[in-house]
């Protein structure tokens, strides 16, 4: 296939035409006949007894059709958690109920108490103001360490404590790890915070519920990354609607970053209310509402220790983390600080002994779940920061201490139960040092000094696990769903192809990259290939898009289905050309017979599949459509090396990112331009976490950074022009495309690079007492670090 079409081509994103011309169809664009609107009364208290809800005045307001409270959901299931974690003794985690509307108690600011359904959004909101909720305020628990102290107020009275689980991994190694530390030449210890974040996708969440009375079918239109999972969770566990009577549609979705993976109360409410009232019900989140209702990300407090020998070789790692679950367990929350975090604590290094302890804690805050990277950024930040501190303490170069400890032989089984199939960490580090012009740093440092600025250079490495799999393994680890993916490839009579996939696109560019793969396999123009996704009524059951899994898992399912199609098409071509099936070749859109000049065009064979006049039907049934489900044999393991250069104003502590370079190994690459764009976006988010973003609660559980006036989002002038490279490629060994995934790498590798650079800048300027600053590195924090201890 010509490289301007197929795999490896930087084809422009075809979906951008409709997005840039305002022709995208988002959930908020969906307005159904006779539609109603809902507004929610949300708790303004973080913790309290809900003694009563008076809706009388609200019910009399103009346009109000009905007011719902928790009492209307008696007998309705709560929102389910999709992953169960067991503790160090093998006991299941504490798993409290999560009602659609609060009953008996409110547990965080933003907890929905009541809902008004009215003929307009404005009238619904006006009526909400007339609801009176009688809440007896209780002491809130916000600090995770205090939350697990005996006698602390309990978020859920039915639980024994606020500790969801106390997880140890690998528990059998704990004594050996302790012994390694006892005999180590040097131990570096670091306490750090991975700051809580709000995802803030461009499009807020929206839900539209509809009900068709004559056949009892419900439809939910929603801003989801995985509509099939929402159908399964909501239908089976919340509303008891059979799957064949429930359709979930996720049309164009304006970004997700993980926060649109999960099943939310508003989705269940709109679906339930539409059935109760018999009219469509729509909810559109405001931005301020999103701050107290969307799942937050990160929020870990960690102590990490690294044991080294006299030469700087890593001997053991030991960590203790407090992970905030918030007030309820969001869909995949328990897995994030455990299996998506603890299993990555080896990083790129051959550390022989590792022990990870995680205490997951309930607090009176918004639930916390996966956010771009989900556990991998938390692991990378801990590891790469403690390595830099160890390099300082042992007088070693940051690049050299990493080289000394790199894994160099593959496959490699880590002490935290994963096996890396391929990688070349030396290659990505050398590429990074080249594209970042590390040798020229001294000249740039001198130029910064001349301006009265401090300058620092920080680097780090990362590895992540993508395409969570296989289903049998993750089931043993507590997953309550399969993690395969599916695709149906339908070839029309005239040769056009429709691919129906269980993956979902919300910014990844699937409508461009997926056709590139199929076009490459067949040898036809990608314009002949359409991608359908997001509608459970016309796509096979799939798990959606998250964890950088779309091309590695969804793309592999698509390849397997296309291989079935091609195999059948070759059989038809063999009959038509009176040749052996084994002699049929397909390239450039033509079927040929090896060693002859016989050929048939792709369209001739596809037409014959639907007009079967010239081949025996007893051997080949008509049509050309195949479905495949792909369950990976292992994770994929993208890896790379990043570096950041910063300037620091010594008078104010303000940090400016001057240069940022990224060298990634993503295996084989379908569309280099799209991959670069994915990395750019991740880098911007990682820099935002490192320097700007912080979701803060006061001691009463009030969110004090609840809008963009207080929550600092990264802007264009906060990031430099990035230098990215993905030429170092070690293809994945166990999927048909050799791909690894790229969507989260930037957000994983960038925060430690920024912090390492700032610490380096301060130390170069004589502030040698500075070895760590917690994120975000605001001017006040950096200034305070410079001026501590004189």
Short mmCIF file of C-alpha atoms in Angstrom, two decimals, residues 68-564:
data_model
loop_
_atom_site.label_atom_id
_atom_site.label_comp_id
_atom_site.label_asym_id
_atom_site.label_seq_id
_atom_site.Cartn_x
_atom_site.Cartn_y
_atom_site.Cartn_z
CA UNK A 68 -37.94 12.97 42.48
CA UNK A 69 -36.20 12.15 45.75
CA UNK A 70 -34.36 9.14 47.07
CA UNK A 71 -37.68 7.67 48.18
CA UNK A 72 -38.61 7.20 44.51
CA UNK A 73 -35.63 4.89 44.10
CA UNK A 74 -36.54 2.40 46.81
CA UNK A 75 -36.04 -0.99 45.22
CA UNK A 76 -33.75 0.44 42.53
CA UNK A 77 -30.16 -0.75 42.57
CA UNK A 78 -27.21 1.46 43.39
CA UNK A 79 -24.35 2.30 41.07
CA UNK A 80 -22.10 -0.78 40.85
CA UNK A 81 -18.35 -0.99 41.22
CA UNK A 82 -16.65 -2.90 38.42
CA UNK A 83 -13.55 -4.13 40.26
CA UNK A 84 -13.15 -5.89 43.59
CA UNK A 85 -9.82 -5.73 45.41
CA UNK A 86 -8.88 -8.05 48.27
CA UNK A 87 -6.71 -6.97 51.17
CA UNK A 88 -3.44 -8.38 52.49
CA UNK A 89 -5.28 -11.21 54.26
CA UNK A 90 -7.37 -12.05 51.20
CA UNK A 91 -10.56 -10.40 52.49
CA UNK A 92 -12.75 -8.48 50.03
CA UNK A 93 -12.72 -4.70 50.17
CA UNK A 94 -15.46 -2.81 51.98
CA UNK A 95 -18.01 -1.90 49.33
CA UNK A 96 -20.77 0.50 50.40
CA UNK A 97 -23.90 1.24 48.42
CA UNK A 98 -24.01 4.17 46.02
CA UNK A 99 -27.60 5.39 45.59
CA UNK A 100 -28.79 7.30 42.53
CA UNK A 101 -30.25 9.97 44.83
CA UNK A 102 -29.11 10.31 48.43
CA UNK A 103 -31.09 8.45 51.07
CA UNK A 104 -30.56 9.00 54.79
CA UNK A 105 -27.22 10.72 54.44
CA UNK A 106 -25.20 13.03 52.20
CA UNK A 107 -21.53 12.19 51.84
CA UNK A 108 -19.89 14.89 49.75
CA UNK A 109 -20.57 18.35 48.43
CA UNK A 110 -22.39 17.69 45.16
CA UNK A 111 -24.12 14.49 46.29
CA UNK A 112 -27.49 14.56 44.45
CA UNK A 113 -30.47 14.78 46.81
CA UNK A 114 -33.45 15.52 44.57
CA UNK A 115 -34.23 16.17 40.93
CA UNK A 116 -36.78 18.43 39.24
CA UNK A 117 -38.09 17.46 35.81
CA UNK A 118 -39.65 20.41 33.98
CA UNK A 119 -40.44 21.60 30.49
CA UNK A 120 -37.33 23.80 30.24
CA UNK A 121 -33.90 23.71 31.79
CA UNK A 122 -34.40 27.16 33.28
CA UNK A 123 -37.66 26.20 34.99
CA UNK A 124 -36.12 23.04 36.35
CA UNK A 125 -33.27 25.05 37.86
CA UNK A 126 -35.64 27.63 39.28
CA UNK A 127 -37.72 24.93 40.95
CA UNK A 128 -34.63 23.31 42.49
CA UNK A 129 -34.14 26.54 44.41
CA UNK A 130 -37.51 25.95 46.10
CA UNK A 131 -36.63 22.52 47.49
CA UNK A 132 -35.82 22.49 51.18
CA UNK A 133 -33.44 19.77 52.39
CA UNK A 134 -33.19 19.27 56.14
CA UNK A 135 -29.56 18.23 56.70
CA UNK A 136 -28.04 17.80 60.14
CA UNK A 137 -24.41 18.55 59.43
CA UNK A 138 -21.84 16.04 60.69
CA UNK A 139 -18.07 16.41 60.99
CA UNK A 140 -16.44 15.81 57.63
CA UNK A 141 -13.43 13.58 57.09
CA UNK A 142 -11.12 14.88 54.36
CA UNK A 143 -7.56 13.97 55.35
CA UNK A 144 -6.85 10.35 54.44
CA UNK A 145 -4.48 9.62 57.32
CA UNK A 146 -6.92 11.06 59.85
CA UNK A 147 -9.79 9.17 58.23
CA UNK A 148 -8.34 5.79 59.24
CA UNK A 149 -7.64 6.76 62.85
CA UNK A 150 -9.92 5.00 65.35
CA UNK A 151 -12.84 7.20 66.32
CA UNK A 152 -12.79 9.24 63.11
CA UNK A 153 -16.28 10.06 61.71
CA UNK A 154 -17.36 7.31 59.33
CA UNK A 155 -18.40 8.18 55.80
CA UNK A 156 -20.57 5.04 55.73
CA UNK A 157 -22.05 4.01 59.05
CA UNK A 158 -22.54 0.41 57.96
CA UNK A 159 -18.79 -0.10 57.42
CA UNK A 160 -16.33 -1.00 60.14
CA UNK A 161 -14.11 2.00 59.28
CA UNK A 162 -13.17 4.36 56.46
CA UNK A 163 -10.55 1.90 55.20
CA UNK A 164 -11.76 0.36 51.94
CA UNK A 165 -8.82 -2.06 51.77
CA UNK A 166 -5.21 -2.47 52.90
CA UNK A 167 -3.49 -4.04 49.88
CA UNK A 168 0.01 -5.51 49.83
CA UNK A 169 1.86 -6.65 46.74
CA UNK A 170 3.69 -8.91 46.51
CA UNK A 171 2.88 -9.90 50.09
CA UNK A 172 5.12 -12.96 49.97
CA UNK A 173 8.12 -10.73 49.21
CA UNK A 174 7.66 -8.38 52.12
CA UNK A 175 10.15 -10.03 54.48
CA UNK A 176 12.81 -10.28 51.73
CA UNK A 177 12.31 -6.61 50.89
CA UNK A 178 12.73 -5.61 54.53
CA UNK A 179 15.91 -7.65 54.74
CA UNK A 180 17.30 -5.95 51.62
CA UNK A 181 16.73 -2.55 53.18
CA UNK A 182 18.32 -3.62 56.43
CA UNK A 183 21.51 -4.59 54.59
CA UNK A 184 21.57 -1.81 51.97
CA UNK A 185 24.60 0.46 51.50
CA UNK A 186 22.30 3.45 50.96
CA UNK A 187 18.57 4.11 51.35
CA UNK A 188 16.81 7.09 49.80
CA UNK A 189 13.43 8.02 51.27
CA UNK A 190 10.92 10.45 49.82
CA UNK A 191 7.45 11.50 50.92
CA UNK A 192 5.33 13.02 48.19
CA UNK A 193 1.82 13.92 47.10
CA UNK A 194 0.22 13.15 43.75
CA UNK A 195 -2.24 16.02 43.65
CA UNK A 196 -5.97 15.57 43.07
CA UNK A 197 -7.10 16.67 39.61
CA UNK A 198 -10.35 17.44 37.79
CA UNK A 199 -10.38 16.09 34.23
CA UNK A 200 -12.21 19.06 32.65
CA UNK A 201 -12.86 17.65 29.16
CA UNK A 202 -13.98 20.28 26.69
CA UNK A 203 -17.52 18.86 26.59
CA UNK A 204 -19.28 18.52 29.97
CA UNK A 205 -21.29 15.38 30.62
CA UNK A 206 -24.80 15.10 29.15
CA UNK A 207 -27.49 12.41 29.38
CA UNK A 208 -30.78 12.06 27.50
CA UNK A 209 -33.14 9.26 28.49
CA UNK A 210 -35.96 8.10 26.20
CA UNK A 211 -38.63 5.41 26.52
CA UNK A 212 -40.81 3.75 23.91
CA UNK A 213 -43.92 2.46 25.64
CA UNK A 214 -45.26 0.15 22.91
CA UNK A 215 -42.21 -2.13 23.04
CA UNK A 216 -40.79 -1.28 26.47
CA UNK A 217 -37.44 -0.14 25.08
CA UNK A 218 -35.26 2.47 26.75
CA UNK A 219 -32.56 4.53 25.05
CA UNK A 220 -29.83 6.52 26.76
CA UNK A 221 -27.79 9.06 24.82
CA UNK A 222 -24.69 9.85 26.85
CA UNK A 223 -21.19 11.25 26.82
CA UNK A 224 -19.48 7.92 27.36
CA UNK A 225 -16.18 6.29 26.44
CA UNK A 226 -17.75 2.81 26.60
CA UNK A 227 -21.48 2.61 25.84
CA UNK A 228 -21.66 -1.20 26.00
CA UNK A 229 -20.29 -1.18 29.55
CA UNK A 230 -22.81 1.48 30.57
CA UNK A 231 -25.61 -0.65 29.12
CA UNK A 232 -24.41 -3.68 31.06
CA UNK A 233 -23.92 -1.89 34.39
CA UNK A 234 -27.05 0.24 34.30
CA UNK A 235 -29.35 -2.34 32.81
CA UNK A 236 -28.32 -5.33 34.90
CA UNK A 237 -27.37 -3.78 38.23
CA UNK A 238 -29.27 -0.50 38.60
CA UNK A 239 -32.54 -0.42 36.68
CA UNK A 240 -33.07 -4.14 35.92
CA UNK A 241 -33.66 -3.53 32.22
CA UNK A 242 -32.80 -6.50 29.96
CA UNK A 243 -30.01 -5.64 27.56
CA UNK A 244 -32.18 -6.29 24.52
CA UNK A 245 -34.55 -3.61 25.82
CA UNK A 246 -31.83 -1.03 26.48
CA UNK A 247 -29.89 0.90 23.87
CA UNK A 248 -27.00 3.20 24.77
CA UNK A 249 -25.68 5.71 22.25
CA UNK A 250 -22.51 7.75 22.67
CA UNK A 251 -22.28 10.02 19.62
CA UNK A 252 -19.41 12.47 19.13
CA UNK A 253 -17.77 12.97 22.51
CA UNK A 254 -15.65 16.02 23.23
CA UNK A 255 -12.84 14.48 25.25
CA UNK A 256 -12.93 12.11 28.18
CA UNK A 257 -9.51 11.56 29.79
CA UNK A 258 -10.99 8.70 31.80
CA UNK A 259 -13.74 10.61 33.54
CA UNK A 260 -16.33 9.48 30.95
CA UNK A 261 -15.58 5.79 31.43
CA UNK A 262 -17.75 5.46 34.49
CA UNK A 263 -21.46 4.94 35.06
CA UNK A 264 -22.95 8.01 36.74
CA UNK A 265 -26.12 8.65 38.68
CA UNK A 266 -27.37 11.17 36.11
CA UNK A 267 -27.39 8.50 33.38
CA UNK A 268 -29.44 6.15 35.51
CA UNK A 269 -31.75 8.96 36.60
CA UNK A 270 -32.58 10.17 33.08
CA UNK A 271 -33.26 6.62 31.91
CA UNK A 272 -35.42 5.88 34.98
CA UNK A 273 -37.32 9.19 34.82
CA UNK A 274 -38.10 8.78 31.12
CA UNK A 275 -39.70 5.39 31.87
CA UNK A 276 -41.65 6.81 34.82
CA UNK A 277 -42.95 9.90 33.01
CA UNK A 278 -43.19 8.54 29.49
CA UNK A 279 -41.29 11.46 27.94
CA UNK A 280 -37.62 12.04 27.10
CA UNK A 281 -35.58 13.57 29.94
CA UNK A 282 -32.36 15.52 29.37
CA UNK A 283 -29.59 16.71 31.67
CA UNK A 284 -26.65 18.89 30.68
CA UNK A 285 -23.97 19.54 33.26
CA UNK A 286 -22.74 23.02 33.91
CA UNK A 287 -19.01 23.48 34.34
CA UNK A 288 -19.34 24.24 38.05
CA UNK A 289 -21.59 21.18 38.46
CA UNK A 290 -18.92 19.05 36.79
CA UNK A 291 -16.42 20.00 39.48
CA UNK A 292 -18.59 18.33 42.14
CA UNK A 293 -20.07 15.45 40.12
CA UNK A 294 -17.40 14.20 37.68
CA UNK A 295 -14.98 11.65 39.10
CA UNK A 296 -11.69 13.25 40.11
CA UNK A 297 -8.23 11.79 39.50
CA UNK A 298 -4.97 10.96 41.32
CA UNK A 299 -4.93 12.05 45.05
CA UNK A 300 -2.25 9.79 46.50
CA UNK A 301 0.04 10.42 49.46
CA UNK A 302 3.12 8.18 49.33
CA UNK A 303 6.29 7.30 51.18
CA UNK A 304 8.75 5.54 48.88
CA UNK A 305 12.13 4.06 49.77
CA UNK A 306 14.86 2.95 47.39
CA UNK A 307 17.71 0.70 48.54
CA UNK A 308 20.99 0.86 46.58
CA UNK A 309 24.41 -0.74 46.73
CA UNK A 310 27.66 1.27 46.76
CA UNK A 311 27.67 1.46 42.93
CA UNK A 312 24.12 2.84 42.71
CA UNK A 313 22.51 -0.44 41.66
CA UNK A 314 18.94 -0.75 42.86
CA UNK A 315 18.41 -3.48 45.45
CA UNK A 316 14.81 -2.99 46.57
CA UNK A 317 11.82 -0.65 46.51
CA UNK A 318 9.27 -0.24 49.28
CA UNK A 319 6.23 2.04 49.16
CA UNK A 320 3.28 2.95 51.34
CA UNK A 321 0.46 4.88 49.69
CA UNK A 322 -2.79 6.34 50.93
CA UNK A 323 -5.22 6.48 48.00
CA UNK A 324 -8.39 8.54 48.18
CA UNK A 325 -11.55 6.79 47.00
CA UNK A 326 -13.80 9.74 47.83
CA UNK A 327 -17.26 9.14 49.27
CA UNK A 328 -18.22 6.20 47.04
CA UNK A 329 -16.50 3.61 44.88
CA UNK A 330 -16.59 4.79 41.29
CA UNK A 331 -16.72 2.15 38.56
CA UNK A 332 -13.04 1.15 38.38
CA UNK A 333 -11.65 3.11 41.33
CA UNK A 334 -10.27 0.19 43.39
CA UNK A 335 -8.06 -1.02 40.52
CA UNK A 336 -6.27 2.29 39.92
CA UNK A 337 -3.97 2.43 42.99
CA UNK A 338 -3.50 -1.34 43.04
CA UNK A 339 -3.25 -3.35 39.83
CA UNK A 340 -2.70 -0.32 37.57
CA UNK A 341 -0.14 1.20 39.93
CA UNK A 342 1.59 -1.46 41.99
CA UNK A 343 2.37 -3.62 38.96
CA UNK A 344 4.30 -0.74 37.35
CA UNK A 345 6.58 0.00 40.30
CA UNK A 346 9.50 -1.76 38.61
CA UNK A 347 9.54 0.93 35.93
CA UNK A 348 12.30 0.47 33.36
CA UNK A 349 14.65 -0.98 35.95
CA UNK A 350 15.80 -4.42 37.05
CA UNK A 351 15.12 -3.96 40.76
CA UNK A 352 14.98 -7.51 42.16
CA UNK A 353 12.69 -6.90 45.16
CA UNK A 354 9.61 -4.68 45.40
CA UNK A 355 6.84 -4.34 47.93
CA UNK A 356 3.87 -2.03 47.48
CA UNK A 357 1.32 -1.23 50.19
CA UNK A 358 -1.81 0.74 49.40
CA UNK A 359 -4.46 1.85 51.85
CA UNK A 360 -7.61 2.97 50.03
CA UNK A 361 -9.65 5.39 52.11
CA UNK A 362 -13.20 6.76 52.04
CA UNK A 363 -13.49 10.52 52.60
CA UNK A 364 -16.23 13.13 52.29
CA UNK A 365 -15.09 14.18 48.83
CA UNK A 366 -16.10 13.51 45.23
CA UNK A 367 -15.28 9.92 44.16
CA UNK A 368 -11.86 9.40 42.58
CA UNK A 369 -11.22 7.13 39.62
CA UNK A 370 -9.08 6.79 36.51
CA UNK A 371 -7.65 9.94 34.93
CA UNK A 372 -5.35 9.89 31.90
CA UNK A 373 -2.76 7.26 32.78
CA UNK A 374 -4.66 5.87 35.78
CA UNK A 375 -2.13 4.52 38.26
CA UNK A 376 0.78 4.59 35.85
CA UNK A 377 1.49 8.34 36.37
CA UNK A 378 1.37 7.84 40.13
CA UNK A 379 3.87 4.95 39.96
CA UNK A 380 6.17 6.79 37.54
CA UNK A 381 6.16 9.97 39.61
CA UNK A 382 7.16 8.17 42.80
CA UNK A 383 9.83 6.11 41.14
CA UNK A 384 11.43 8.80 39.00
CA UNK A 385 11.47 11.34 41.80
CA UNK A 386 13.12 8.98 44.29
CA UNK A 387 15.69 7.97 41.65
CA UNK A 388 16.61 11.62 41.10
CA UNK A 389 16.92 12.15 44.83
CA UNK A 390 19.10 9.05 45.09
CA UNK A 391 21.34 10.41 42.33
CA UNK A 392 21.73 13.64 44.32
CA UNK A 393 22.57 11.79 47.52
CA UNK A 394 25.08 9.47 45.85
CA UNK A 395 26.64 12.11 43.62
CA UNK A 396 25.64 10.37 40.39
CA UNK A 397 24.51 11.73 37.05
CA UNK A 398 20.68 11.29 36.65
CA UNK A 399 21.09 9.67 33.24
CA UNK A 400 23.91 7.39 34.38
CA UNK A 401 22.09 6.03 37.43
CA UNK A 402 19.21 5.09 35.16
CA UNK A 403 21.44 3.47 32.53
CA UNK A 404 23.12 1.42 35.23
CA UNK A 405 19.78 -0.07 36.25
CA UNK A 406 17.97 -0.48 32.94
CA UNK A 407 16.46 -3.82 31.98
CA UNK A 408 18.30 -4.92 28.84
CA UNK A 409 17.13 -8.48 28.17
CA UNK A 410 13.61 -9.39 27.11
CA UNK A 411 11.20 -10.90 27.86
CA UNK A 412 11.65 -9.76 31.45
CA UNK A 413 9.52 -10.90 34.38
CA UNK A 414 9.33 -8.16 37.01
CA UNK A 415 8.97 -8.87 40.75
CA UNK A 416 5.50 -7.27 40.57
CA UNK A 417 3.92 -9.95 38.37
CA UNK A 418 4.11 -8.54 34.86
CA UNK A 419 6.30 -9.61 31.96
CA UNK A 420 7.69 -7.02 29.56
CA UNK A 421 7.87 -8.55 26.09
CA UNK A 422 10.07 -5.96 24.34
CA UNK A 423 11.87 -2.69 24.90
CA UNK A 424 15.10 -0.77 24.40
CA UNK A 425 15.40 1.79 27.18
CA UNK A 426 18.96 2.75 26.32
CA UNK A 427 17.86 3.66 22.81
CA UNK A 428 15.05 5.96 23.95
CA UNK A 429 17.32 7.63 26.52
CA UNK A 430 20.06 8.23 23.94
CA UNK A 431 17.50 9.58 21.48
CA UNK A 432 16.20 11.90 24.20
CA UNK A 433 19.65 13.25 25.03
CA UNK A 434 20.17 13.91 21.33
CA UNK A 435 16.91 15.69 20.52
CA UNK A 436 17.04 17.69 23.75
CA UNK A 437 20.58 18.89 23.03
CA UNK A 438 21.75 18.15 26.53
CA UNK A 439 25.30 19.03 25.49
CA UNK A 440 24.14 22.57 24.77
CA UNK A 441 22.53 23.06 28.18
CA UNK A 442 25.48 24.94 29.69
CA UNK A 443 25.16 27.63 27.04
CA UNK A 444 21.44 28.01 27.70
CA UNK A 445 22.13 28.08 31.44
CA UNK A 446 24.54 30.98 30.95
CA UNK A 447 21.96 32.86 28.88
CA UNK A 448 19.36 32.40 31.63
CA UNK A 449 21.80 33.62 34.28
CA UNK A 450 22.42 36.72 32.19
CA UNK A 451 18.69 37.47 32.42
CA UNK A 452 18.67 36.94 36.17
CA UNK A 453 16.89 33.60 35.90
CA UNK A 454 17.66 30.16 37.26
CA UNK A 455 17.66 27.25 34.82
CA UNK A 456 17.34 23.52 35.34
CA UNK A 457 17.39 20.31 33.31
CA UNK A 458 15.30 17.34 34.44
CA UNK A 459 14.94 13.95 32.84
CA UNK A 460 13.16 10.74 33.63
CA UNK A 461 12.07 7.48 32.07
CA UNK A 462 8.71 5.74 32.13
CA UNK A 463 7.00 2.53 31.20
CA UNK A 464 3.27 1.94 31.12
CA UNK A 465 0.98 -1.03 30.70
CA UNK A 466 -1.75 -0.64 28.09
CA UNK A 467 -4.58 -2.79 26.82
CA UNK A 468 -5.39 -4.33 30.20
CA UNK A 469 -5.59 -8.08 29.62
CA UNK A 470 -6.19 -10.95 29.34
CA UNK A 471 -9.74 -11.26 30.64
CA UNK A 472 -9.06 -14.49 32.54
CA UNK A 473 -6.15 -12.90 34.42
CA UNK A 474 -7.87 -9.64 35.27
CA UNK A 475 -10.91 -11.61 36.37
CA UNK A 476 -8.70 -13.36 38.91
CA UNK A 477 -7.48 -9.91 40.01
CA UNK A 478 -11.02 -8.70 40.67
CA UNK A 479 -12.31 -7.29 37.37
CA UNK A 480 -16.05 -7.79 37.02
CA UNK A 481 -16.00 -7.46 33.24
CA UNK A 482 -14.10 -8.92 30.31
CA UNK A 483 -11.43 -6.74 28.74
CA UNK A 484 -11.54 -7.99 25.17
CA UNK A 485 -12.58 -5.94 22.17
CA UNK A 486 -14.72 -6.66 19.14
CA UNK A 487 -15.17 -5.69 15.52
CA UNK A 488 -17.45 -6.55 12.64
CA UNK A 489 -16.16 -5.97 9.12
CA UNK A 490 -18.94 -5.74 6.55
CA UNK A 491 -18.00 -5.56 2.88
CA UNK A 492 -20.69 -4.21 0.59
CA UNK A 493 -21.34 -5.62 -2.86
CA UNK A 494 -19.48 -2.79 -4.58
CA UNK A 495 -16.40 -3.16 -2.39
CA UNK A 496 -16.94 -0.51 0.23
CA UNK A 497 -16.25 -1.54 3.82
CA UNK A 498 -18.02 -0.70 7.06
CA UNK A 499 -16.20 -1.52 10.29
CA UNK A 500 -18.36 -1.66 13.40
CA UNK A 501 -16.22 -1.52 16.51
CA UNK A 502 -16.75 -1.76 20.24
CA UNK A 503 -14.02 0.85 20.70
CA UNK A 504 -15.11 4.47 21.02
CA UNK A 505 -13.49 7.59 19.66
CA UNK A 506 -13.52 10.81 21.68
CA UNK A 507 -10.49 12.53 20.21
CA UNK A 508 -8.25 9.60 19.25
CA UNK A 509 -8.85 9.80 15.49
CA UNK A 510 -10.27 6.30 14.98
CA UNK A 511 -12.19 7.35 11.87
CA UNK A 512 -8.82 8.01 10.25
CA UNK A 513 -6.46 5.41 11.70
CA UNK A 514 -8.76 2.38 11.63
CA UNK A 515 -9.42 2.76 7.87
CA UNK A 516 -5.66 3.07 7.34
CA UNK A 517 -5.22 -0.42 8.80
CA UNK A 518 -7.97 -2.03 6.70
CA UNK A 519 -6.85 -0.15 3.59
CA UNK A 520 -3.34 -1.47 4.09
CA UNK A 521 -4.58 -5.04 4.41
CA UNK A 522 -6.72 -4.93 1.27
CA UNK A 523 -4.96 -2.31 -0.84
CA UNK A 524 -7.91 0.02 -1.33
CA UNK A 525 -8.36 3.73 -0.70
CA UNK A 526 -9.20 4.50 2.96
CA UNK A 527 -12.06 6.62 1.65
CA UNK A 528 -13.89 3.37 0.82
CA UNK A 529 -13.93 2.46 4.53
CA UNK A 530 -16.31 3.80 7.16
CA UNK A 531 -16.11 3.33 10.92
CA UNK A 532 -19.20 2.95 13.08
CA UNK A 533 -18.96 3.12 16.84
CA UNK A 534 -20.81 4.32 19.90
CA UNK A 535 -24.24 2.72 19.39
CA UNK A 536 -24.98 -0.56 21.14
CA UNK A 537 -27.74 -1.26 18.62
CA UNK A 538 -25.38 -1.65 15.67
CA UNK A 539 -21.96 -2.51 17.09
CA UNK A 540 -20.79 -5.77 18.65
CA UNK A 541 -20.38 -5.96 22.42
CA UNK A 542 -17.15 -4.22 23.31
CA UNK A 543 -15.38 -2.67 26.26
CA UNK A 544 -14.77 0.81 24.86
CA UNK A 545 -11.77 3.09 24.90
CA UNK A 546 -9.48 3.78 27.83
CA UNK A 547 -6.01 2.72 28.95
CA UNK A 548 -4.51 3.35 25.47
CA UNK A 549 -6.24 0.17 24.29
CA UNK A 550 -7.98 1.24 21.07
CA UNK A 551 -5.43 0.20 18.46
CA UNK A 552 -3.75 -2.55 20.48
CA UNK A 553 -7.00 -4.32 21.39
CA UNK A 554 -9.74 -2.79 19.22
CA UNK A 555 -7.44 -2.58 16.21
CA UNK A 556 -6.39 -6.19 16.68
CA UNK A 557 -10.04 -7.31 16.74
CA UNK A 558 -10.54 -5.38 13.52
CA UNK A 559 -7.53 -7.09 11.92
CA UNK A 560 -8.79 -10.53 12.94
CA UNK A 561 -12.23 -9.83 11.46
CA UNK A 562 -10.66 -8.47 8.26
CA UNK A 563 -8.46 -11.58 8.00
CA UNK A 564 -11.61 -13.72 8.07
#
